[in-house]
Tab-separated table of C-alpha atoms in Angstrom:
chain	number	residue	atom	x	y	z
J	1	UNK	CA	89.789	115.915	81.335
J	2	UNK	CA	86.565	115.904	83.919
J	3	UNK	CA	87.866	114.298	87.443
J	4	UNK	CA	85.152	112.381	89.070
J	5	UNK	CA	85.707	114.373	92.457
J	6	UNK	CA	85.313	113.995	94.902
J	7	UNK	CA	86.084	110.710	94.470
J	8	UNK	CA	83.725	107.842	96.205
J	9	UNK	CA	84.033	106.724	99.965
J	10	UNK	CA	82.532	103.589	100.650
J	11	UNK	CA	82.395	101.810	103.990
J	12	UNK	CA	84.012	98.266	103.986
J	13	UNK	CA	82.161	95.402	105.846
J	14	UNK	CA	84.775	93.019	107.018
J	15	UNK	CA	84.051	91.033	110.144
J	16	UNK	CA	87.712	90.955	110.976
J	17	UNK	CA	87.616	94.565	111.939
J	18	UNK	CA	83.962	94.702	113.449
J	19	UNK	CA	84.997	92.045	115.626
J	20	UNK	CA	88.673	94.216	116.697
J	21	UNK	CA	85.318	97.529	116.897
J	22	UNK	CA	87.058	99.155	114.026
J	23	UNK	CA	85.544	100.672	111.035
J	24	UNK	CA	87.089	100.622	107.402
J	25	UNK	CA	86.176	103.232	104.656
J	26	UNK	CA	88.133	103.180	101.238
J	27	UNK	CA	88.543	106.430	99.612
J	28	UNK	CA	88.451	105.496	96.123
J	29	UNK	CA	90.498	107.738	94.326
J	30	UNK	CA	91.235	105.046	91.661
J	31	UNK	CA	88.058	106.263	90.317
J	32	UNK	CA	88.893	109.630	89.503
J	33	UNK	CA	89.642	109.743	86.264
J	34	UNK	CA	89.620	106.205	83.820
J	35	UNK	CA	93.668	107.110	82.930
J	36	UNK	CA	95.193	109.559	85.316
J	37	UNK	CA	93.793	108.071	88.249
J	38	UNK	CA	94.104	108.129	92.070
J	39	UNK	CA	96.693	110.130	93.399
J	40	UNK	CA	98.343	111.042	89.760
J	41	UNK	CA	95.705	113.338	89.298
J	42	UNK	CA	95.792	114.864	92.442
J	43	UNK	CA	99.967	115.304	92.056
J	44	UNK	CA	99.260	116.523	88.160
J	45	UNK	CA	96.572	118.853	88.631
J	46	UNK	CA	98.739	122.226	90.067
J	47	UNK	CA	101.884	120.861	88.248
J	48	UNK	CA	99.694	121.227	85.132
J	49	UNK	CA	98.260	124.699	85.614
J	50	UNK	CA	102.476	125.752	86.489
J	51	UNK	CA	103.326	124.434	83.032
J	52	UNK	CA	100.399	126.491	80.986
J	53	UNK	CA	101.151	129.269	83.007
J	54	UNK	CA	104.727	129.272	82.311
J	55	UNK	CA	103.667	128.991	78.624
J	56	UNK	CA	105.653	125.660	78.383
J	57	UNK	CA	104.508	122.785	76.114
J	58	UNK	CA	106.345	120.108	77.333
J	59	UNK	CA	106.537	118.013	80.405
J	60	UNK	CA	109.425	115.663	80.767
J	61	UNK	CA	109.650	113.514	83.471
J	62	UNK	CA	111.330	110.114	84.853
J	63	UNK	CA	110.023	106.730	86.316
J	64	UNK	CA	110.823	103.141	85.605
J	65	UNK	CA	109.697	100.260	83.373
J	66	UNK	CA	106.424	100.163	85.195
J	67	UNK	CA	105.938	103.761	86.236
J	68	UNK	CA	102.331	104.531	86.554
J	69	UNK	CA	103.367	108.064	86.894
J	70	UNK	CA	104.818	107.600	83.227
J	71	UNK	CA	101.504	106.564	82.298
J	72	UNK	CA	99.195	109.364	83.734
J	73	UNK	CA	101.557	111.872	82.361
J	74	UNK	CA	101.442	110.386	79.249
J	75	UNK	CA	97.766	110.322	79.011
J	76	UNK	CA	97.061	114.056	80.787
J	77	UNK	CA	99.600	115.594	78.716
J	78	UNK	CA	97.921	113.607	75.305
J	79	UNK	CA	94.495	114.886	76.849
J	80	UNK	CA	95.806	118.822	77.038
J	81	UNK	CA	97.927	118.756	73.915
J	82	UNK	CA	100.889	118.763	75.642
J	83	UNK	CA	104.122	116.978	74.456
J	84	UNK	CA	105.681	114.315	77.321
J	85	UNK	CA	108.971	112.965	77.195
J	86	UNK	CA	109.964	110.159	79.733
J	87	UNK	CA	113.504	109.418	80.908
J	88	UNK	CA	113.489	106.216	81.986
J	89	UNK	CA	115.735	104.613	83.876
J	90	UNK	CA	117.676	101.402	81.792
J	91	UNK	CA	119.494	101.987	79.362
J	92	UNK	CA	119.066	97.851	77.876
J	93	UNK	CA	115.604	98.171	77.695
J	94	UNK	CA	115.451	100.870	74.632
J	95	UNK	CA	116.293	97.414	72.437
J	96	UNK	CA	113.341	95.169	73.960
J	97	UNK	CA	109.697	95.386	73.097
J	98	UNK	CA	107.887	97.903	75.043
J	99	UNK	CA	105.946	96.622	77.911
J	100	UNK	CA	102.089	97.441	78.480
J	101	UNK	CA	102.604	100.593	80.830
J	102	UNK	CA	105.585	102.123	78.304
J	103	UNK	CA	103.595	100.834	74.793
J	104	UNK	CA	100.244	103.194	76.631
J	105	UNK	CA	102.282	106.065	77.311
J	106	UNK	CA	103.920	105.858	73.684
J	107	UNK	CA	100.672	105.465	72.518
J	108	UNK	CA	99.204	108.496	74.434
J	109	UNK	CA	102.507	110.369	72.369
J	110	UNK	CA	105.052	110.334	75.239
J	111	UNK	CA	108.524	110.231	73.752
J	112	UNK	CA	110.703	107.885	75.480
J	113	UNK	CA	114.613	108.377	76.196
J	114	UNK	CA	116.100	105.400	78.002
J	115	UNK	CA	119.222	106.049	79.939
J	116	UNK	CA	121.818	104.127	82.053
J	117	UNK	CA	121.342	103.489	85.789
J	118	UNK	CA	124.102	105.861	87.037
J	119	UNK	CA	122.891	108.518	84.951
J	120	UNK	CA	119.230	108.030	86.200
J	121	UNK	CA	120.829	108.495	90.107
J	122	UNK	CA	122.017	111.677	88.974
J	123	UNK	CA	118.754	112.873	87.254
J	124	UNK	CA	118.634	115.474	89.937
J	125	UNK	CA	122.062	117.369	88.931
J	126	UNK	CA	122.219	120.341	87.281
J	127	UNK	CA	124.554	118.124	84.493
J	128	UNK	CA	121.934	115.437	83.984
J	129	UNK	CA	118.788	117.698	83.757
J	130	UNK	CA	120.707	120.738	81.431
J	131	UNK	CA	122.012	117.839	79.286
J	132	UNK	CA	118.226	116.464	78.892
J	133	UNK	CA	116.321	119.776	78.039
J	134	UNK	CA	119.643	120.948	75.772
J	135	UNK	CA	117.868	117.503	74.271
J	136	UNK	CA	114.339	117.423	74.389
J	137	UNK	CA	113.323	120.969	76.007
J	138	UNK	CA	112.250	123.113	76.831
J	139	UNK	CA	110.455	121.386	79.386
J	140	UNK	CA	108.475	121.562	82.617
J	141	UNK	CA	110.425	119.240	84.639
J	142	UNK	CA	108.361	116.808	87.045
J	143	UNK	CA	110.076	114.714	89.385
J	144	UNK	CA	110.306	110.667	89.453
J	145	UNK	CA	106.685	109.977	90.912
J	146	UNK	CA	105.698	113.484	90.380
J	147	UNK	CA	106.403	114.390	94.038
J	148	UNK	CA	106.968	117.919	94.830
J	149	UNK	CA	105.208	120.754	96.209
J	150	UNK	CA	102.948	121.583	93.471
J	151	UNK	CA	101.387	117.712	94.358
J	152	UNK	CA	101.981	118.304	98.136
J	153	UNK	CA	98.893	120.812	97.235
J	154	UNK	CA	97.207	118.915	95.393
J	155	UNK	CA	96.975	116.289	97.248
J	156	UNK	CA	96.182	118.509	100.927
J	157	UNK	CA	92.502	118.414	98.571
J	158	UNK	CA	92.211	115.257	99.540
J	159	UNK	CA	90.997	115.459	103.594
J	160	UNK	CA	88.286	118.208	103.040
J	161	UNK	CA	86.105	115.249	100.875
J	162	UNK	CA	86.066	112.827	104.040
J	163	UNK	CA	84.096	114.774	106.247
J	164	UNK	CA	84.186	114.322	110.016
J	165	UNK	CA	83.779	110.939	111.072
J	166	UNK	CA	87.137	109.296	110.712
J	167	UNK	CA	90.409	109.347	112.685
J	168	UNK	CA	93.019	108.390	110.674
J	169	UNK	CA	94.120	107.992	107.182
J	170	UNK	CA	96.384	104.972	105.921
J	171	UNK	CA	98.120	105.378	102.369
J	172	UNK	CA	100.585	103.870	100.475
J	173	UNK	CA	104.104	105.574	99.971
J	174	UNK	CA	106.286	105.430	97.429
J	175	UNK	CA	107.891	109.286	96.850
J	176	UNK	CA	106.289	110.287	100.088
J	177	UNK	CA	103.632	113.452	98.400
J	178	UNK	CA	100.213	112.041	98.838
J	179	UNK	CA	101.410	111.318	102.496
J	180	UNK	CA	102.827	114.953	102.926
J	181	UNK	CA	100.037	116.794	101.261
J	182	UNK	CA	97.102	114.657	103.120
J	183	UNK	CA	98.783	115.062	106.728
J	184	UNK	CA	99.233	118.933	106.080
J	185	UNK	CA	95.664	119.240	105.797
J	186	UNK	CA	94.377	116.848	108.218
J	187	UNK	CA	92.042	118.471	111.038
J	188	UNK	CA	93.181	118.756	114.576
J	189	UNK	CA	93.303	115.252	116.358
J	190	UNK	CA	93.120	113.305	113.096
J	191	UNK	CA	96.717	111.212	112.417
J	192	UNK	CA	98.095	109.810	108.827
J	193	UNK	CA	99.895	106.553	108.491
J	194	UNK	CA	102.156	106.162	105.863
J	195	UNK	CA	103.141	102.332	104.474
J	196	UNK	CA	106.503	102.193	102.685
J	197	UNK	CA	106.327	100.595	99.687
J	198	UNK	CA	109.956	100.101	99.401
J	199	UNK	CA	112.609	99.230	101.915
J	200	UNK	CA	115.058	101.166	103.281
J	201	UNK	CA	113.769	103.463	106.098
J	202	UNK	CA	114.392	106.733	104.110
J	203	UNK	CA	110.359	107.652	102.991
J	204	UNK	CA	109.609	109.356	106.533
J	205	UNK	CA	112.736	111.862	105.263
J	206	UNK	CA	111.653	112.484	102.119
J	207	UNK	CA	107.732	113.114	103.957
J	208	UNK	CA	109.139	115.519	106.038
J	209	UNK	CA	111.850	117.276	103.038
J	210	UNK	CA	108.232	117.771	101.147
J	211	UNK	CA	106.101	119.327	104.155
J	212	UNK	CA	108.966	121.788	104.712
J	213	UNK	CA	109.371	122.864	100.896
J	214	UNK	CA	105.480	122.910	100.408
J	215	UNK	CA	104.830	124.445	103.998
J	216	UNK	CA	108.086	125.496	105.283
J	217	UNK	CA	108.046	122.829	108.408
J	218	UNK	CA	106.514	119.419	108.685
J	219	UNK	CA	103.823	118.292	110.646
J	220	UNK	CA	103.813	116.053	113.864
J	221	UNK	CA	100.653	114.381	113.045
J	222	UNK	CA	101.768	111.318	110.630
J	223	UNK	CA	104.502	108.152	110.536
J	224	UNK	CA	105.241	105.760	108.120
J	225	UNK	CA	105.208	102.225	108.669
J	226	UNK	CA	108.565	100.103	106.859
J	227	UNK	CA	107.586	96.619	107.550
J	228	UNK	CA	105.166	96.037	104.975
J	229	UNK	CA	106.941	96.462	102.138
J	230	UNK	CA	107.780	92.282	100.969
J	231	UNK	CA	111.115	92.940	99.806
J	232	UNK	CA	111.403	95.788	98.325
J	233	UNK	CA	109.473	97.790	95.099
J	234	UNK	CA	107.093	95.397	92.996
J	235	UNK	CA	107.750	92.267	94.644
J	236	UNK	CA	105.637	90.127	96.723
J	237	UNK	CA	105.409	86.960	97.988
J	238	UNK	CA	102.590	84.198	99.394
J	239	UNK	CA	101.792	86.064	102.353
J	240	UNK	CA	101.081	88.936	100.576
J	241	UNK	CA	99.116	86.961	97.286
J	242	UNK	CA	97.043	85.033	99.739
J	243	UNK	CA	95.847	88.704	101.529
J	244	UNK	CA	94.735	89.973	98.105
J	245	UNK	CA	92.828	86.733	96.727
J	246	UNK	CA	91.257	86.325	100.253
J	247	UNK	CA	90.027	90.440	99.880
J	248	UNK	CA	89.023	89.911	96.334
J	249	UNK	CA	87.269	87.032	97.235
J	250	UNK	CA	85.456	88.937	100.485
J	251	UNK	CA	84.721	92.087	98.867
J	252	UNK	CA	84.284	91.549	95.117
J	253	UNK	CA	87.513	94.133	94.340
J	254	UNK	CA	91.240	93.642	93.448
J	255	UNK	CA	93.971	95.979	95.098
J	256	UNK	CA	97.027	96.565	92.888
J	257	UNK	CA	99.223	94.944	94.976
J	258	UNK	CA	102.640	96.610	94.647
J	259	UNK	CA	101.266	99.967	96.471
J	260	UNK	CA	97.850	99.647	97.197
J	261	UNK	CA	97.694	95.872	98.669
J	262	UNK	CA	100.931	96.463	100.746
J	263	UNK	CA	99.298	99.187	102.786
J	264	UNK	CA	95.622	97.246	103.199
J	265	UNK	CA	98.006	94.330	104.253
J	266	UNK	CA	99.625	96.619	106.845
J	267	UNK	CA	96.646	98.055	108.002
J	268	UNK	CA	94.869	94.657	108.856
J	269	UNK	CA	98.040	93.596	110.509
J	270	UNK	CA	98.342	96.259	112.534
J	271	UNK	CA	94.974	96.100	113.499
J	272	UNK	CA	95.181	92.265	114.623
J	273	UNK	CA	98.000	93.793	116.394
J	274	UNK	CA	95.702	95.392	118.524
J	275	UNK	CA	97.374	99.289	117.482
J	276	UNK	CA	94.338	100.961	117.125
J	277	UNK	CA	91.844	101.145	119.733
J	278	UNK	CA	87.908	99.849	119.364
J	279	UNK	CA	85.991	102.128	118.259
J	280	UNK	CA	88.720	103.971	116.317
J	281	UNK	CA	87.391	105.201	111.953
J	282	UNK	CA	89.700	104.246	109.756
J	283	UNK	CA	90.196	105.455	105.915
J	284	UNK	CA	91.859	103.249	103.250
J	285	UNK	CA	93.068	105.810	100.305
J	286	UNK	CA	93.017	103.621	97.369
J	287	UNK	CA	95.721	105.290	95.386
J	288	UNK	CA	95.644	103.672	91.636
């Protein structure tokens, strides 16, 4: 597995910012790697070297229907001859055909166990997680999204690749590490913004829960924004559709929209708003 690192940064022409005197770069991590991509490698990579070194063979890990992280730890485990085994969460699904992010990690030889809703709350318990490697293990465990403080660190790799000239960083949030990791590691003077993919106001806790486990207290130098998520996890509606074809159409490239075009969305809203002042460098991290 050879990363493409660091991973592009290309400056982004748009006359809706030059007009505002704000500058756009997106930090293309979706080009790391063709199949663990973005910020999956950049969570995988120390989690990885734990598991060899702890001479375990196994991941096992958890995510929905249409869990990317599934998918990347599918394919980097396939890649390092490692055995994966997802838990994922719906119990009804183990009798329908597999959709395309489950059929590529079953391809790439994850095994898949699908379990009830209540059970996948409690995936956290001592009961649920001895009752799954008693299964399947043993088993490096990785959490839903592969957020913890292994990927803190690997993603804290991520601010020494931009150089000096920018101000802030903007990135999507959906477990909160790529936010943690890159604000731990920001110079002075230099400020994250985090864009909650998912309502329900509780990402800036889980941020800060990760900075204090990874670092032992959080930083001051990052926030997340909650009201550009569209409803909630994977949905969208014709606000958000008509931002993506119109930045497609402008720029000749197609956000994913349930992480990466939320937070683009935010961040051109927010600048409209007049929240950052002209003149200020702003960096897009495309995540997957």
């Amino acid at each position: 597995m050879r990363p493409r690192l660091p991973s592009p940064l290309h400056e982004l022409c748009d006359p809706r910012l030059t007009a505002l005197g704000l500058r756009l770069a997106l930090k293309r991590d979706d080009l790391i790697h063709p199949e663990v991509s973005g910020n999956k490698w950049r969570k995988l990579k120390h989690n990885l070297t734990a598991a060899r070194e702890q001479g375990q063979r196994t991941l096992l890990t958890f995510g929905g229907a249409y869990s990317n992280h599934l998918r990347a730890t599918a394919a980097a485990g396939h890649a390092l001859g490692l055995a994966t085994v997802g838990v994922v969460r719906g119990e009804e699904l183990a009798d329908r055909p597999l959709n395309p992010s489950l059929a590529f990690a079953v391809e790439h030889g994850m095994r898949l166990v699908f379990v009830d809703r209540a059970t996948y709350r409690a995936k956290h318990t001592p009961q649920v997680l001895d009752r799954l490697l008693a299964a399947h293990g043993p088993a490096y465990v990785l959490p839903e999204g592969g957020s913890n403080e292994a990927a803190v660190r690997g993603c804290a790799e991520l601010p020494a690749e931009l150089g000096d000239d920018f101000d802030a960083v903007c990135v999507a949030v959906g477990t909160g590490g790529t936010l943690a990791g890159i604000a731990a590691a920001l110079p002075p003077g230099r400020r994250a913004i985090g864009f909650a993919a998912l309502k329900g106001g509780f990402l800036a806790d889980e941020v800060a829960d990760l900075q204090r486990r990874a670092y032992g207290a959080p930083t001051d130098n990052w926030h997340v924004e909650h009201d550009f998520h569209h409803g909630g996890y994977a949905r969208r509606g014709p606000e958000l559709d008509t931002f993506l074809a119109d930045f497609a159409a402008r720029h000749d490239f197609a956000p994913e929209p349930i992480y990466v075009g939320k937070m683009l969305f935010g961040l051109f809203a927010l600048a409209e708003r007049g929240t950052f002042a002209p003149g200020t460098r702003l960096v897009a991290v495309v995540t997957g």
